[in-house]
Amino acid sequence: MSNQVKSIQGRGIPLVGNDIDTDRIIPARFLRCVTFDGLGEEVFKDDRAQSNGTHPFDQPQYRGAKLLVVNANFGCGSSREHAPQAIARWGIDGIIGESFAEIFFGNCVAMGVACVTADPATVKTLQEAIADNPNLEITLDVEARQVQFPGFSASVNMAAGPHQMLTTGTWDTCGQLVGNRDAIRTTAAQLPYLAWK
């Protein structure tokens, strides 16, 4: 299946701090949108405004980053799916953190965004390495549950269910429906209550 998420390679962006909630990720006033288009530009809008250009998502050296490195309880607060949508639409494909709020994590998996956990020492090493060298190429090997960059490698964690969904591509429920359309039509044709005769 083409939507398998086995490995993500690219530059990172360090976002230091515990308990960063979904209202900080995407403020409530942006939830009125009909589609998720444009949410990437509004990610961390209020935090960025208060930081006067010093927020990592405003720093030019982090533009184009594919991996976000966060601390504990990331994505806590309300269950808005706009939060992972905004992060993904900014360009993030994977998030490495100490821990994630359960609903945020589930919303990420449903979009194919890999969220893996690591111990605090690993997260700190990653954040500091990225801050020291924003051009650092990092590999998040989802399949092998490893994160690495030249001279460093560490284990990361992901439960078996989400791991299987990402690496096999079954996280993409719409893709599964389209990929199995012939079998669905065959089954539907055999159901007497769909014929209405």
Backbone as ProteinMPNN parsed JSONL, in Angstrom:
{"seq_chain_A": "MSNQVKSIQGRGIPLVGNDIDTDRIIPARFLRCVTFDGLGEEVFKDDRAQSNGTHPFDQPQYRGAKLLVVNANFGCGSSREHAPQAIARWGIDGIIGESFAEIFFGNCVAMGVACVTADPATVKTLQEAIADNPNLEITLDVEARQVQFPGFSASVNMAAGPHQMLTTGTWDTCGQLVGNRDAIRTTAAQLPYLAWK", "coords_chain_A": {"N_chain_A": [[0.847, -1.192, 0.0], [0.557, 2.24, -0.797], [0.496, 4.208, 1.131], [2.059, 3.664, 3.309], [3.864, 4.314, 6.284], [6.949, 4.195, 6.981], [9.488, 5.248, 7.38], [10.86, 8.403, 8.179], [12.617, 11.099, 7.031], [14.547, 13.967, 7.539], [14.976, 17.462, 8.35], [14.777, 18.817, 11.709], [12.634, 20.371, 14.209], [12.87, 22.017, 17.229], [10.756, 22.095, 20.02], [10.414, 23.277, 22.983], [9.066, 22.466, 26.145], [6.601, 21.477, 28.509], [3.228, 20.109, 28.551], [1.936, 21.407, 26.372], [-0.863, 22.555, 25.0], [-3.794, 21.842, 22.914], [-5.122, 24.212, 22.353], [-3.131, 26.068, 22.316], [-1.685, 25.077, 20.186], [-3.448, 25.375, 17.984], [-5.396, 28.056, 18.063], [-8.765, 28.551, 19.321], [-10.373, 30.221, 17.727], [-9.823, 29.592, 15.121], [-11.198, 27.332, 14.537], [-13.514, 27.478, 13.145], [-13.335, 27.053, 10.491], [-14.235, 25.624, 7.305], [-12.858, 23.739, 5.852], [-9.605, 22.198, 6.348], [-7.683, 23.62, 5.102], [-5.108, 26.018, 4.941], [-4.623, 26.091, 7.654], [-2.053, 25.516, 8.476], [-0.548, 27.867, 8.386], [-1.491, 29.174, 10.579], [-0.709, 27.804, 12.819], [0.251, 27.595, 16.204], [-0.335, 30.287, 16.566], [-0.956, 32.332, 18.566], [1.059, 31.919, 20.496], [3.271, 32.427, 18.891], [2.865, 35.107, 18.268], [3.152, 36.275, 20.804], [5.793, 35.719, 21.229], [7.227, 37.391, 19.645], [8.553, 36.84, 17.162], [10.512, 35.023, 17.924], [9.709, 32.434, 18.309], [10.082, 28.934, 17.603], [8.64, 28.108, 15.282], [8.625, 30.379, 13.8], [11.186, 30.808, 13.059], [13.503, 31.122, 10.476], [15.429, 29.159, 9.91], [14.271, 26.759, 10.526], [12.284, 26.294, 8.739], [10.648, 24.107, 6.542], [11.198, 21.839, 7.967], [10.709, 18.415, 8.88], [10.316, 16.885, 11.109], [9.128, 17.121, 14.393], [10.176, 17.88, 17.634], [9.265, 17.348, 20.85], [8.262, 17.844, 24.328], [6.828, 16.62, 27.361], [3.436, 15.365, 27.586], [2.28, 16.417, 25.265], [-0.097, 18.041, 23.203], [-2.28, 18.018, 24.879], [-5.446, 18.884, 26.483], [-8.343, 20.139, 24.77], [-10.09, 18.038, 22.376], [-9.66, 18.699, 19.73], [-9.324, 18.019, 16.308], [-8.165, 19.738, 14.63], [-5.699, 20.532, 15.584], [-3.536, 18.536, 15.139], [-3.889, 18.593, 12.374], [-3.154, 21.224, 11.692], [-0.443, 21.22, 12.401], [0.545, 19.23, 10.661], [-0.065, 20.416, 8.201], [1.623, 22.539, 8.248], [3.918, 21.25, 7.652], [4.983, 19.099, 9.023], [5.793, 15.696, 9.421], [6.284, 13.771, 11.309], [6.38, 13.257, 14.873], [8.351, 13.444, 17.707], [8.33, 12.765, 21.049], [8.209, 13.102, 24.685], [5.811, 12.278, 25.845], [2.352, 11.939, 24.815], [-0.911, 13.413, 24.607], [-3.739, 11.301, 24.676], [-5.952, 11.48, 22.822], [-5.022, 13.372, 20.979], [-2.815, 11.948, 19.99], [-4.167, 9.774, 18.769], [-5.604, 11.158, 16.771], [-3.475, 12.023, 15.213], [-2.391, 9.582, 14.253], [-4.562, 8.758, 12.706], [-4.252, 10.405, 10.576], [-1.911, 9.68, 9.489], [0.377, 10.717, 10.59], [3.275, 10.137, 12.236], [3.711, 9.523, 15.61], [5.995, 9.172, 18.063], [7.354, 8.0, 21.167], [9.979, 8.901, 23.415], [12.651, 8.63, 25.807], [13.264, 11.2, 28.316], [15.985, 12.052, 28.221], [16.833, 11.375, 25.638], [15.098, 12.972, 24.108], [15.931, 15.529, 24.948], [18.591, 15.496, 24.005], [18.106, 15.384, 21.224], [16.673, 17.828, 20.832], [18.623, 19.719, 21.581], [20.681, 19.124, 19.771], [19.471, 19.76, 17.336], [18.974, 22.499, 17.726], [21.599, 23.399, 17.836], [22.478, 22.755, 15.292], [20.608, 23.434, 12.83], [20.425, 22.349, 10.263], [20.761, 19.688, 10.499], [20.332, 16.376, 9.515], [17.886, 14.103, 10.285], [16.813, 10.819, 10.958], [13.84, 9.19, 11.387], [13.101, 6.109, 11.997], [10.411, 4.497, 11.673], [9.509, 1.899, 11.363], [11.575, 0.305, 12.512], [11.616, 1.429, 14.966], [13.456, 3.473, 15.799], [15.517, 6.39, 16.255], [17.777, 8.492, 14.629], [20.814, 10.288, 13.974], [23.864, 11.43, 12.417], [26.33, 9.933, 14.326], [24.699, 9.412, 16.476], [22.183, 7.389, 17.94], [19.054, 6.131, 18.978], [16.508, 4.325, 20.744], [12.993, 4.462, 20.102], [9.522, 4.571, 21.043], [6.429, 2.983, 20.213], [3.147, 1.89, 20.372], [1.962, -1.436, 19.533], [-0.402, -1.587, 17.903], [-0.905, 1.084, 16.627], [1.618, 1.192, 15.395], [1.541, -0.937, 13.563], [-0.601, -0.051, 11.969], [0.476, 2.293, 10.782], [2.846, 1.367, 9.47], [1.855, -0.517, 7.687], [0.065, 0.9, 6.232], [-2.616, 0.913, 6.795], [-3.751, 2.89, 8.304], [-4.965, 4.708, 6.703], [-8.036, 5.005, 6.114], [-9.848, 5.845, 4.118], [-8.327, 5.396, 1.844], [-8.173, 2.624, 1.997], [-10.845, 1.922, 1.502], [-11.159, 2.81, -1.172], [-9.191, 1.248, -2.383], [-10.289, -1.258, -2.119], [-12.601, -1.318, -3.616], [-13.78, -2.955, -5.588], [-14.273, -5.383, -4.247], [-16.022, -4.435, -2.332], [-18.196, -3.607, -3.903], [-18.965, -6.099, -4.914], [-19.767, -7.439, -2.575], [-21.832, -5.708, -1.75], [-23.639, -6.086, -3.836], [-24.636, -8.551, -3.242], [-26.241, -8.25, -1.097], [-29.477, -8.374, -0.076], [-31.098, -6.308, 0.909], [-30.107, -4.02, -0.191], [-30.864, -3.988, -2.773], [-33.584, -3.365, -3.001], [-35.902, -4.555, -4.166]], "CA_chain_A": [[0.0, 0.0, 0.0], [1.425, 3.404, -0.976], [0.433, 5.125, 2.269], [2.839, 3.141, 4.422], [4.777, 5.249, 6.934], [7.993, 3.348, 7.542], [10.647, 6.044, 7.753], [10.768, 9.838, 7.878], [13.947, 11.693, 7.083], [14.553, 15.393, 7.278], [15.423, 18.331, 9.439], [13.864, 18.87, 12.838], [12.332, 21.643, 14.87], [12.727, 21.762, 18.659], [9.737, 22.889, 20.702], [10.656, 22.928, 24.376], [8.014, 22.801, 27.1], [5.611, 20.451, 28.824], [1.802, 20.452, 28.597], [1.531, 22.31, 25.29], [-2.195, 22.042, 24.7], [-4.302, 22.043, 21.56], [-5.495, 25.611, 22.154], [-1.9, 26.756, 21.935], [-1.304, 24.612, 18.85], [-4.324, 26.107, 17.053], [-6.403, 28.734, 18.885], [-10.16, 28.189, 19.052], [-11.006, 31.049, 16.689], [-9.569, 29.006, 13.805], [-11.954, 26.09, 14.394], [-14.728, 27.729, 12.367], [-13.064, 26.804, 9.075], [-14.99, 24.535, 6.697], [-11.82, 22.751, 5.547], [-8.374, 22.426, 7.112], [-6.755, 24.395, 4.276], [-4.632, 27.271, 5.524], [-4.355, 26.002, 9.092], [-0.611, 25.478, 8.714], [-0.037, 29.219, 8.629], [-1.999, 29.666, 11.864], [-0.244, 26.959, 13.909], [0.882, 28.33, 17.306], [-0.513, 31.708, 16.236], [-0.837, 33.226, 19.719], [2.409, 31.753, 21.042], [4.202, 33.106, 17.985], [2.673, 36.563, 18.433], [3.725, 36.67, 22.093], [7.248, 35.507, 21.199], [7.836, 38.45, 18.822], [9.455, 36.314, 16.141], [11.519, 34.086, 18.437], [9.141, 31.081, 18.383], [10.715, 28.078, 16.597], [7.892, 28.057, 14.03], [8.894, 31.617, 13.071], [12.61, 30.881, 12.738], [13.706, 30.681, 9.084], [16.275, 27.96, 9.811], [13.464, 25.554, 10.734], [11.323, 26.128, 7.647], [10.858, 22.879, 5.787], [11.467, 20.706, 8.861], [9.751, 17.315, 8.773], [10.164, 16.243, 12.409], [8.937, 18.014, 15.537], [10.633, 17.227, 18.861], [8.53, 17.996, 21.939], [8.461, 17.258, 25.653], [5.791, 15.75, 27.931], [1.995, 15.653, 27.532], [2.031, 17.279, 24.111], [-1.421, 17.894, 22.605], [-3.32, 17.877, 25.901], [-6.54, 19.851, 26.344], [-9.516, 19.707, 24.015], [-9.815, 16.957, 21.422], [-9.774, 19.219, 18.359], [-8.465, 17.422, 15.286], [-7.497, 20.832, 13.928], [-4.331, 20.683, 16.082], [-2.601, 17.797, 14.293], [-4.02, 19.057, 10.99], [-2.35, 22.444, 11.539], [0.971, 20.832, 12.444], [0.847, 18.522, 9.413], [-0.137, 21.338, 7.071], [2.85, 23.346, 8.305], [4.934, 20.437, 6.991], [5.515, 18.073, 9.913], [5.366, 14.328, 9.122], [6.472, 12.929, 12.48], [6.608, 13.965, 16.132], [9.058, 12.677, 18.733], [8.072, 13.449, 22.309], [8.243, 12.297, 25.905], [4.483, 11.68, 25.938], [1.308, 12.633, 24.064], [-2.294, 13.226, 25.029], [-4.244, 10.136, 23.951], [-6.788, 11.84, 21.667], [-4.122, 13.991, 20.007], [-2.067, 10.854, 19.38], [-5.071, 9.059, 17.877], [-5.873, 12.006, 15.612], [-2.276, 12.001, 14.373], [-2.324, 8.284, 13.573], [-5.632, 8.741, 11.703], [-3.786, 11.214, 9.444], [-0.631, 9.173, 9.017], [1.488, 11.426, 11.232], [3.873, 9.226, 13.211], [4.072, 10.055, 16.925], [6.743, 8.176, 18.837], [7.836, 8.501, 22.446], [11.373, 8.643, 23.765], [12.929, 9.055, 27.174], [13.617, 12.627, 28.382], [17.375, 12.299, 27.818], [16.876, 11.323, 24.174], [14.417, 14.174, 23.609], [16.821, 16.674, 25.192], [19.709, 15.387, 23.058], [17.598, 15.767, 19.912], [16.371, 19.26, 20.82], [19.875, 20.481, 21.625], [21.41, 18.903, 18.52], [18.791, 20.534, 16.289], [19.229, 23.924, 17.989], [22.999, 23.669, 17.485], [22.656, 22.586, 13.855], [19.278, 23.291, 12.219], [20.502, 21.589, 9.015], [20.991, 18.296, 10.846], [19.4, 15.408, 8.931], [17.478, 13.112, 11.271], [15.98, 9.74, 10.435], [12.935, 8.492, 12.286], [12.783, 4.81, 11.418], [9.184, 4.073, 12.351], [9.436, 0.443, 11.328], [12.53, -0.265, 13.467], [11.482, 2.17, 16.231], [14.758, 4.089, 16.077], [15.788, 7.73, 15.743], [19.227, 8.605, 14.495], [21.518, 11.252, 13.142], [25.262, 11.007, 12.447], [26.949, 9.847, 15.644], [23.706, 9.207, 17.54], [21.055, 6.503, 17.663], [18.305, 5.794, 20.191], [15.222, 3.663, 20.558], [11.754, 5.192, 20.361], [8.44, 3.636, 21.331], [5.09, 3.141, 19.668], [2.383, 0.668, 20.641], [1.881, -2.353, 18.393], [-1.523, -1.274, 17.009], [-0.571, 2.21, 15.756], [2.804, 0.848, 14.611], [1.084, -1.75, 12.441], [-1.416, 0.787, 11.084], [1.331, 3.195, 10.007], [3.796, 0.672, 8.599], [1.142, -1.25, 6.637], [-0.777, 1.835, 5.488], [-4.038, 0.76, 7.12], [-4.252, 4.098, 8.956], [-5.691, 5.466, 5.678], [-9.308, 4.299, 5.923], [-10.409, 6.186, 2.794], [-7.51, 4.669, 0.875], [-8.579, 1.221, 2.05], [-12.131, 1.811, 0.801], [-10.916, 2.943, -2.616], [-8.404, 0.097, -2.812], [-11.106, -2.471, -2.074], [-13.907, -0.97, -4.17], [-14.387, -4.083, -6.302], [-14.787, -6.316, -3.243], [-17.169, -3.769, -1.696], [-19.314, -3.688, -4.854], [-19.397, -7.492, -4.965], [-20.504, -7.712, -1.339], [-23.07, -4.919, -1.767], [-24.567, -6.692, -4.8], [-25.195, -9.773, -2.654], [-27.084, -7.894, 0.044], [-30.834, -8.176, -0.622], [-31.715, -5.049, 1.344], [-29.601, -2.913, -1.01], [-31.49, -4.061, -4.104], [-34.91, -2.735, -2.891], [-36.824, -5.108, -5.173]], "C_chain_A": [[0.885, 1.246, 0.0], [1.447, 4.341, 0.22], [1.136, 4.589, 3.502], [3.764, 4.228, 4.967], [5.817, 4.41, 7.652], [9.192, 4.138, 8.025], [10.416, 7.491, 7.345], [12.165, 10.413, 8.043], [13.86, 13.164, 6.761], [15.082, 16.163, 8.468], [14.36, 18.372, 10.531], [13.605, 20.277, 13.328], [12.123, 21.344, 16.354], [11.676, 22.681, 19.274], [9.76, 22.475, 22.172], [9.489, 23.364, 25.252], [7.035, 21.667, 27.29], [4.194, 21.004, 28.716], [1.396, 21.497, 27.566], [0.203, 21.786, 24.751], [-2.666, 22.426, 23.298], [-4.747, 23.475, 21.303], [-4.278, 26.46, 21.818], [-1.475, 26.345, 20.527], [-2.136, 25.319, 17.782], [-5.441, 26.741, 17.871], [-7.827, 28.504, 18.389], [-10.79, 28.994, 17.921], [-10.786, 30.494, 15.281], [-10.35, 27.718, 13.578], [-13.201, 26.263, 13.541], [-14.555, 27.424, 10.893], [-13.866, 25.595, 8.578], [-14.041, 23.402, 6.309], [-10.592, 23.083, 6.395], [-7.352, 23.245, 6.325], [-6.375, 25.695, 4.975], [-4.301, 27.206, 6.995], [-2.865, 25.998, 9.411], [-0.024, 26.842, 9.021], [-0.445, 29.753, 10.001], [-1.498, 28.861, 13.065], [0.551, 27.784, 14.928], [0.755, 29.848, 17.157], [-0.299, 32.632, 17.434], [0.531, 33.129, 20.372], [3.427, 32.501, 20.191], [4.095, 34.626, 18.124], [3.32, 37.047, 19.727], [5.245, 36.563, 22.107], [7.974, 36.53, 20.331], [8.903, 37.92, 17.858], [10.48, 35.314, 16.62], [10.996, 32.649, 18.562], [9.79, 30.214, 17.297], [9.974, 28.029, 15.259], [7.994, 29.358, 13.232], [10.341, 31.727, 12.615], [12.868, 30.329, 11.337], [14.527, 29.397, 8.966], [15.493, 26.664, 9.99], [12.398, 25.35, 9.653], [11.652, 24.878, 6.854], [11.178, 21.668, 6.643], [10.354, 19.673, 8.74], [9.439, 16.67, 10.123], [10.07, 17.292, 13.512], [9.345, 17.251, 16.789], [10.088, 18.012, 20.048], [8.791, 17.279, 23.262], [7.222, 16.49, 26.098], [4.376, 16.29, 27.742], [1.641, 16.606, 26.392], [0.651, 16.978, 23.537], [-2.531, 17.663, 23.609], [-4.411, 18.924, 25.673], [-7.677, 19.283, 25.523], [-9.115, 18.761, 22.891], [-9.79, 17.421, 19.972], [-8.785, 18.577, 17.386], [-7.757, 18.492, 14.458], [-6.038, 20.952, 14.359], [-3.339, 19.847, 15.268], [-2.697, 18.193, 12.817], [-3.141, 20.283, 10.744], [-0.862, 22.119, 11.512], [1.377, 20.157, 11.132], [0.865, 19.465, 8.227], [0.974, 22.374, 7.101], [3.996, 22.589, 7.642], [5.506, 19.306, 7.821], [4.913, 16.705, 9.56], [5.47, 13.396, 10.326], [6.79, 13.761, 13.706], [7.259, 12.998, 17.114], [8.874, 13.421, 20.041], [8.186, 12.509, 23.493], [6.906, 11.593, 26.125], [3.485, 12.562, 25.199], [-0.041, 12.422, 24.733], [-2.915, 12.173, 24.108], [-5.047, 10.503, 22.704], [-5.95, 12.501, 20.582], [-3.352, 12.91, 19.25], [-2.941, 10.106, 18.37], [-5.4, 9.851, 16.622], [-4.678, 12.041, 14.666], [-2.192, 10.705, 13.582], [-3.368, 8.219, 12.457], [-5.277, 9.553, 10.462], [-2.484, 10.692, 8.857], [0.567, 9.944, 9.539], [2.021, 10.531, 12.346], [4.239, 9.979, 14.486], [4.759, 8.941, 17.703], [7.204, 8.815, 20.137], [9.285, 8.092, 22.649], [11.591, 9.116, 25.185], [13.397, 10.51, 27.172], [15.041, 12.93, 27.927], [17.518, 12.302, 26.305], [16.246, 12.57, 23.57], [15.315, 15.393, 23.783], [18.006, 16.668, 24.231], [19.277, 15.836, 21.67], [17.349, 17.268, 19.83], [17.641, 20.099, 20.788], [20.668, 20.33, 20.329], [20.799, 19.712, 17.381], [19.049, 22.024, 16.473], [20.654, 24.302, 17.595], [23.234, 23.608, 15.986], [21.301, 22.356, 13.188], [19.266, 22.515, 10.9], [20.73, 20.097, 9.247], [19.912, 17.404, 10.237], [19.141, 14.293, 9.945], [16.638, 12.054, 10.557], [15.148, 9.158, 11.562], [12.517, 7.22, 11.572], [11.594, 4.248, 12.195], [9.149, 2.554, 12.452], [10.338, -0.199, 12.39], [12.456, 0.389, 14.844], [12.839, 2.719, 16.689], [14.762, 5.524, 15.565], [17.3, 7.874, 15.697], [19.628, 9.816, 13.679], [22.989, 10.89, 13.259], [25.86, 11.07, 13.859], [25.99, 9.595, 16.787], [22.605, 8.278, 17.061], [20.38, 6.171, 18.981], [17.004, 5.108, 19.819], [14.077, 4.63, 20.83], [10.647, 4.152, 20.498], [7.153, 4.016, 20.606], [4.373, 1.818, 19.893], [2.193, -0.146, 19.366], [0.779, -1.984, 17.402], [-1.229, -0.108, 16.078], [0.633, 1.929, 14.861], [2.404, 0.042, 13.376], [0.276, -0.913, 11.448], [-0.552, 1.674, 10.2], [2.198, 2.428, 9.017], [3.12, -0.142, 7.503], [0.251, -0.346, 5.789], [-2.251, 1.738, 5.822], [-4.596, 1.922, 7.934], [-5.171, 4.865, 7.998], [-6.993, 4.748, 5.336], [-9.945, 4.613, 4.574], [-9.647, 5.456, 1.697], [-7.864, 3.196, 0.827], [-9.895, 1.005, 1.31], [-11.938, 1.854, -0.711], [-10.175, 1.714, -3.141], [-9.203, -1.2, -2.864], [-12.48, -2.271, -2.713], [-14.567, -2.136, -4.893], [-14.995, -5.084, -5.327], [-16.02, -5.732, -2.547], [-18.396, -3.849, -2.61], [-19.866, -5.114, -4.931], [-20.244, -7.837, -3.745], [-21.843, -6.977, -1.343], [-24.103, -5.53, -2.714], [-25.243, -7.945, -4.248], [-26.124, -9.492, -1.478], [-28.494, -7.559, -0.45], [-31.442, -6.829, -0.225], [-31.151, -3.837, 0.621], [-30.254, -2.888, -2.386], [-32.848, -3.36, -4.121], [-35.873, -3.242, -3.955], [-37.914, -5.897, -4.505]], "O_chain_A": [[1.872, 1.293, 0.734], [2.334, 5.19, 0.316], [0.842, 5.013, 4.62], [4.374, 4.974, 4.2], [5.606, 3.966, 8.781], [9.848, 3.737, 8.986], [9.845, 7.765, 6.289], [12.809, 10.228, 9.075], [13.176, 13.562, 5.818], [15.564, 15.595, 9.448], [13.204, 18.011, 10.311], [14.261, 21.236, 12.922], [11.29, 20.509, 16.703], [11.705, 23.895, 19.072], [9.194, 21.449, 22.549], [8.985, 24.48, 25.126], [6.681, 20.975, 26.335], [3.984, 22.216, 28.781], [0.592, 22.38, 27.864], [0.143, 20.724, 24.131], [-2.031, 23.216, 22.598], [-4.752, 23.918, 20.154], [-4.391, 27.462, 21.111], [-0.965, 27.165, 19.764], [-1.593, 25.805, 16.79], [-6.344, 26.04, 18.327], [-8.062, 28.291, 17.2], [-11.665, 28.483, 17.223], [-11.487, 30.884, 14.347], [-10.188, 27.074, 12.541], [-13.881, 25.28, 13.245], [-15.51, 27.52, 10.122], [-14.14, 24.665, 9.336], [-14.396, 22.229, 6.429], [-10.547, 24.111, 7.07], [-6.268, 23.532, 6.833], [-7.23, 26.383, 5.532], [-3.754, 28.162, 7.546], [-2.458, 26.425, 10.492], [0.899, 26.957, 9.828], [0.181, 30.675, 10.523], [-1.822, 29.191, 14.206], [1.419, 28.574, 14.555], [1.639, 30.596, 17.575], [0.448, 33.605, 17.339], [1.105, 34.146, 20.762], [4.34, 33.135, 20.72], [5.1, 35.337, 18.102], [3.96, 38.098, 19.751], [5.912, 37.231, 22.897], [9.204, 36.537, 20.284], [9.999, 38.471, 17.753], [11.251, 34.795, 15.813], [11.763, 31.742, 18.886], [10.026, 30.696, 16.189], [10.609, 27.921, 14.21], [7.501, 29.431, 12.107], [10.687, 32.64, 11.865], [12.494, 29.194, 11.04], [14.34, 28.63, 8.021], [15.987, 25.589, 9.649], [11.691, 24.342, 9.66], [12.814, 24.627, 6.534], [11.405, 20.581, 6.113], [9.194, 20.023, 8.522], [8.423, 15.991, 10.27], [10.855, 18.239, 13.545], [8.921, 16.113, 16.993], [10.405, 19.187, 20.23], [9.456, 16.244, 23.303], [6.622, 15.777, 25.293], [4.148, 17.5, 27.738], [0.802, 17.492, 26.549], [0.268, 15.816, 23.396], [-3.602, 17.172, 23.253], [-4.302, 19.753, 24.769], [-7.948, 18.083, 25.573], [-7.948, 18.693, 22.506], [-9.892, 16.593, 19.067], [-7.574, 18.59, 17.61], [-6.855, 18.184, 13.678], [-5.212, 21.426, 13.58], [-2.375, 20.407, 14.746], [-1.703, 18.137, 12.092], [-2.466, 20.374, 9.719], [-0.111, 22.668, 10.705], [2.422, 20.472, 10.561], [1.711, 19.337, 7.343], [1.242, 23.022, 6.089], [4.935, 23.2, 7.129], [6.424, 18.618, 7.374], [3.698, 16.565, 9.419], [4.82, 12.351, 10.363], [7.39, 14.831, 13.606], [6.78, 11.883, 17.324], [9.229, 14.596, 20.135], [8.252, 11.289, 23.337], [6.877, 10.437, 26.546], [3.718, 13.751, 24.982], [-0.285, 11.385, 25.35], [-2.649, 12.156, 22.906], [-4.849, 9.909, 21.644], [-6.141, 12.227, 19.398], [-3.249, 12.952, 18.024], [-2.508, 9.837, 17.25], [-5.469, 9.286, 15.53], [-4.853, 12.084, 13.449], [-1.949, 10.726, 12.375], [-3.093, 7.687, 11.382], [-5.917, 9.413, 9.42], [-2.006, 11.202, 7.844], [1.662, 9.835, 8.986], [1.298, 10.208, 13.288], [4.986, 10.957, 14.445], [4.166, 7.894, 17.965], [7.419, 10.026, 20.201], [9.748, 7.078, 22.127], [10.81, 9.91, 25.709], [13.873, 11.006, 26.151], [15.279, 13.966, 27.307], [18.238, 13.131, 25.748], [16.79, 13.157, 22.635], [15.446, 16.202, 22.865], [18.384, 17.713, 23.702], [19.997, 16.585, 21.009], [17.765, 17.913, 18.868], [17.722, 21.08, 20.048], [21.259, 21.295, 19.843], [21.519, 20.28, 16.559], [19.311, 22.735, 15.503], [20.891, 25.395, 17.082], [24.087, 24.323, 15.46], [20.89, 21.211, 13.001], [18.206, 22.067, 10.463], [20.876, 19.334, 8.292], [18.72, 17.649, 10.422], [20.07, 13.627, 10.401], [15.851, 12.368, 9.664], [15.683, 8.691, 12.567], [11.688, 7.244, 10.662], [11.756, 3.61, 13.235], [8.805, 1.995, 13.493], [9.924, -1.129, 13.082], [13.139, -0.034, 15.777], [13.295, 2.462, 17.803], [14.102, 5.843, 14.576], [18.009, 7.437, 16.603], [18.888, 10.296, 12.82], [23.342, 10.101, 14.136], [25.887, 12.126, 14.492], [26.403, 9.563, 17.946], [22.151, 8.368, 15.92], [21.052, 5.954, 19.99], [16.474, 5.289, 18.723], [14.183, 5.509, 21.685], [10.818, 2.995, 20.115], [6.839, 5.191, 20.416], [4.931, 0.751, 19.636], [2.254, 0.39, 18.26], [0.991, -2.057, 16.192], [-1.293, -0.271, 14.859], [0.674, 2.368, 13.712], [2.877, 0.314, 12.273], [0.443, -1.046, 10.235], [-0.811, 1.798, 9.003], [2.276, 2.802, 7.847], [3.748, -0.431, 6.485], [-0.259, -0.768, 4.751], [-3.065, 2.415, 5.194], [-5.791, 1.945, 8.228], [-6.058, 5.592, 8.444], [-7.047, 3.974, 4.38], [-10.528, 3.726, 3.951], [-10.241, 4.959, 0.74], [-7.862, 2.583, -0.241], [-10.049, 0.027, 0.578], [-12.49, 1.029, -1.439], [-10.494, 1.202, -4.214], [-8.831, -2.134, -3.574], [-13.424, -2.986, -2.379], [-15.786, -2.294, -4.823], [-16.1, -5.578, -5.548], [-16.952, -6.464, -2.214], [-19.502, -4.126, -2.146], [-21.078, -5.315, -5.003], [-21.305, -8.449, -3.867], [-22.87, -7.553, -0.983], [-25.301, -5.498, -2.433], [-26.3, -8.35, -4.733], [-26.727, -10.414, -0.93], [-28.684, -6.572, -1.161], [-32.236, -6.274, -0.984], [-31.659, -2.729, 0.795], [-30.2, -1.875, -3.083], [-33.234, -2.81, -5.152], [-36.583, -2.453, -4.578], [-38.787, -6.44, -5.182]]}, "name": "protein", "num_of_chains": 1, "seq": "MSNQVKSIQGRGIPLVGNDIDTDRIIPARFLRCVTFDGLGEEVFKDDRAQSNGTHPFDQPQYRGAKLLVVNANFGCGSSREHAPQAIARWGIDGIIGESFAEIFFGNCVAMGVACVTADPATVKTLQEAIADNPNLEITLDVEARQVQFPGFSASVNMAAGPHQMLTTGTWDTCGQLVGNRDAIRTTAAQLPYLAWK"}
